[in-house]
Amino acid sequence: MNTTGTTGRAERESRRWGPRGTAGATFAGLLAFENVSKQFGKTEVVRDVSFSLAPGEIACLLGPSGCGKTTLLRIAAGIEKPDRGRVLFDGQEMAGPNRFVPPEKRNIGLMFQDFALFPHLSILENVAFGLKNLPRAEARTIAGHALERVGLAHHAADYPHHLSGGEQQRVALARALVPRPQVMLMDEPFSGLDQRLRESVRAETLTLLRETRASCLLVTHDPVEAMGLADRIFLMRQGRLVQSGTPEQIYRQPADAAVARFFSDANELAGPVTGGRVETPLGGFPVPAGFHGREALVLIRPQGLKPGGAGTDGLVVEARFQGDDVKCSVLFKGVDERLTALVHAREAPQRGQTARFEIDPEHVFVFEKPVSPPIS
Ligand code: ATP
């Protein structure tokens, strides 16, 4: 749903960002992790992680708090050293058994949750800070262009505390991008922003990143943010890489029950497996190839329980209006817990009504029991 209000806000935000297509282009770099591990004390917080970023790719490192995302980002930046494994930029070893390249020699742009602007420097000086190798006048000219691009040229002489959170975010982005890094590393760059601003700032950041063609690895714990931003998601759990793929691949083919639950709410049913199908009170579902167990767990997303068709009757014990959709709690015969159905408002049953529900197989996932540990 996009209301006139949010469109208006997005347009206003977009105007504030200055003309598109004016950010300096960069030669995109390729970042690779090879069997990277890192331990703090006795705890291994990053465990044998391997993946690589294609040039120009925008990727999200996604996972719950404490799963090791920031540590991996700091290893890429050169702020932490890996205990084992290697980090490569464009095939060159940045960290590994033979070499350690310090952060300032890595051609990376860094951006953190708190934006880390220098309070005693003007906005222009903050952005020019990343261009210390250039003559001062040239650095200030380039910084001025970058501020124009993010729509903040009129704040050049101001100090960070004069700016709103959204504006500070844009200064931090301009500062990280002016040296034309091959790789941008961003740690929860939107979480300090007001919820209403977040979406438009994200969209503009994405446009700017595409324009510069830098590869980007962005840390987030928010699956919705990752799906909205990333070409590819790298999902971590307890220090390990659990699954990687496009947002659509991970959403449609979650590797295990915990991944499915992390991406959306799900109703859960268990049932015995016979003849390649798991039987539940809501019908039978095929088990995936290579399934070995005698019992299976069936996850059904709320939007996969739809009214009508040749389904199963259920008593609607609650129906909550949510705008376009109505969230129904439904009791089915043989199921102890109420299941949740997310139904389009036009076809939603009323509370107290018995309605027939069919299941959309696109929103059904069958996994073996025992279940993988929770991801959040
Ligand atoms: P969050 O989003 O909460 O920052 P995260 O997934 O980014 O979570 P990390 O910040 O990488 O996770 O932390 C992983 C684990 O390592 C945590 O248990 C954390 O307490 C621990 N840790 C991180 N840095 C250090 C350090 N310098 N010394 C000791 N333990 C650390």
Short mmCIF file of N, CA and C and ligand atoms in Angstrom, two decimals, residues 40 45 64-71 80 188, ligand 1:
data_model
loop_
_atom_site.label_atom_id
_atom_site.label_comp_id
_atom_site.label_asym_id
_atom_site.label_seq_id
_atom_site.Cartn_x
_atom_site.Cartn_y
_atom_site.Cartn_z
N PHE A 40 36.55 -14.53 20.13
CA PHE A 40 36.81 -13.59 21.24
C PHE A 40 36.79 -14.44 22.51
N VAL A 45 32.98 -16.34 17.24
CA VAL A 45 31.82 -15.53 16.82
C VAL A 45 31.65 -15.51 15.31
N PRO A 64 20.25 -12.18 13.36
CA PRO A 64 19.85 -11.59 14.64
C PRO A 64 21.05 -11.00 15.38
N SER A 65 20.76 -10.23 16.39
CA SER A 65 21.79 -9.59 17.19
C SER A 65 22.76 -10.64 17.74
N GLY A 66 24.04 -10.35 17.62
CA GLY A 66 25.06 -11.22 18.20
C GLY A 66 25.50 -12.37 17.32
N CYS A 67 25.02 -12.43 16.07
CA CYS A 67 25.38 -13.59 15.22
C CYS A 67 26.73 -13.41 14.53
N GLY A 68 27.35 -12.24 14.70
CA GLY A 68 28.70 -12.07 14.16
C GLY A 68 28.79 -11.18 12.93
N LYS A 69 27.69 -10.53 12.54
CA LYS A 69 27.68 -9.70 11.33
C LYS A 69 28.69 -8.55 11.41
N THR A 70 28.61 -7.80 12.52
CA THR A 70 29.48 -6.63 12.65
C THR A 70 30.94 -7.07 12.69
N THR A 71 31.20 -8.16 13.37
CA THR A 71 32.58 -8.65 13.43
C THR A 71 33.10 -8.96 12.03
N GLU A 80 39.36 -5.43 12.58
CA GLU A 80 39.68 -6.67 13.29
C GLU A 80 40.49 -7.57 12.36
N GLU A 188 24.31 -1.18 9.86
CA GLU A 188 22.99 -0.68 10.29
C GLU A 188 22.85 0.82 10.00
P1 ATP B 1 24.64 -6.72 16.74
O1 ATP B 1 23.71 -6.43 15.63
O2 ATP B 1 23.99 -6.83 18.07
O3 ATP B 1 25.88 -5.86 16.74
P2 ATP B 1 26.15 -8.74 15.39
O4 ATP B 1 25.53 -9.85 14.65
O5 ATP B 1 26.71 -7.61 14.59
O6 ATP B 1 25.14 -8.20 16.47
P3 ATP B 1 28.75 -8.90 16.60
O7 ATP B 1 28.71 -7.46 16.99
O8 ATP B 1 29.63 -9.30 15.50
O9 ATP B 1 27.27 -9.41 16.28
O10 ATP B 1 29.09 -9.73 17.89
C1 ATP B 1 29.15 -11.16 17.91
C2 ATP B 1 29.52 -11.63 19.29
O11 ATP B 1 30.87 -11.28 19.56
C3 ATP B 1 28.71 -11.00 20.40
O12 ATP B 1 28.43 -11.99 21.34
C4 ATP B 1 29.61 -9.93 20.96
O13 ATP B 1 29.33 -9.71 22.31
C5 ATP B 1 30.98 -10.53 20.74
N1 ATP B 1 32.02 -9.51 20.52
C6 ATP B 1 32.05 -8.62 19.52
N2 ATP B 1 33.15 -7.86 19.58
C7 ATP B 1 33.85 -8.28 20.67
C8 ATP B 1 35.10 -7.90 21.27
N3 ATP B 1 35.84 -6.93 20.75
N4 ATP B 1 35.48 -8.57 22.36
C9 ATP B 1 34.73 -9.57 22.88
N5 ATP B 1 33.55 -9.98 22.36
C10 ATP B 1 33.12 -9.35 21.26
#
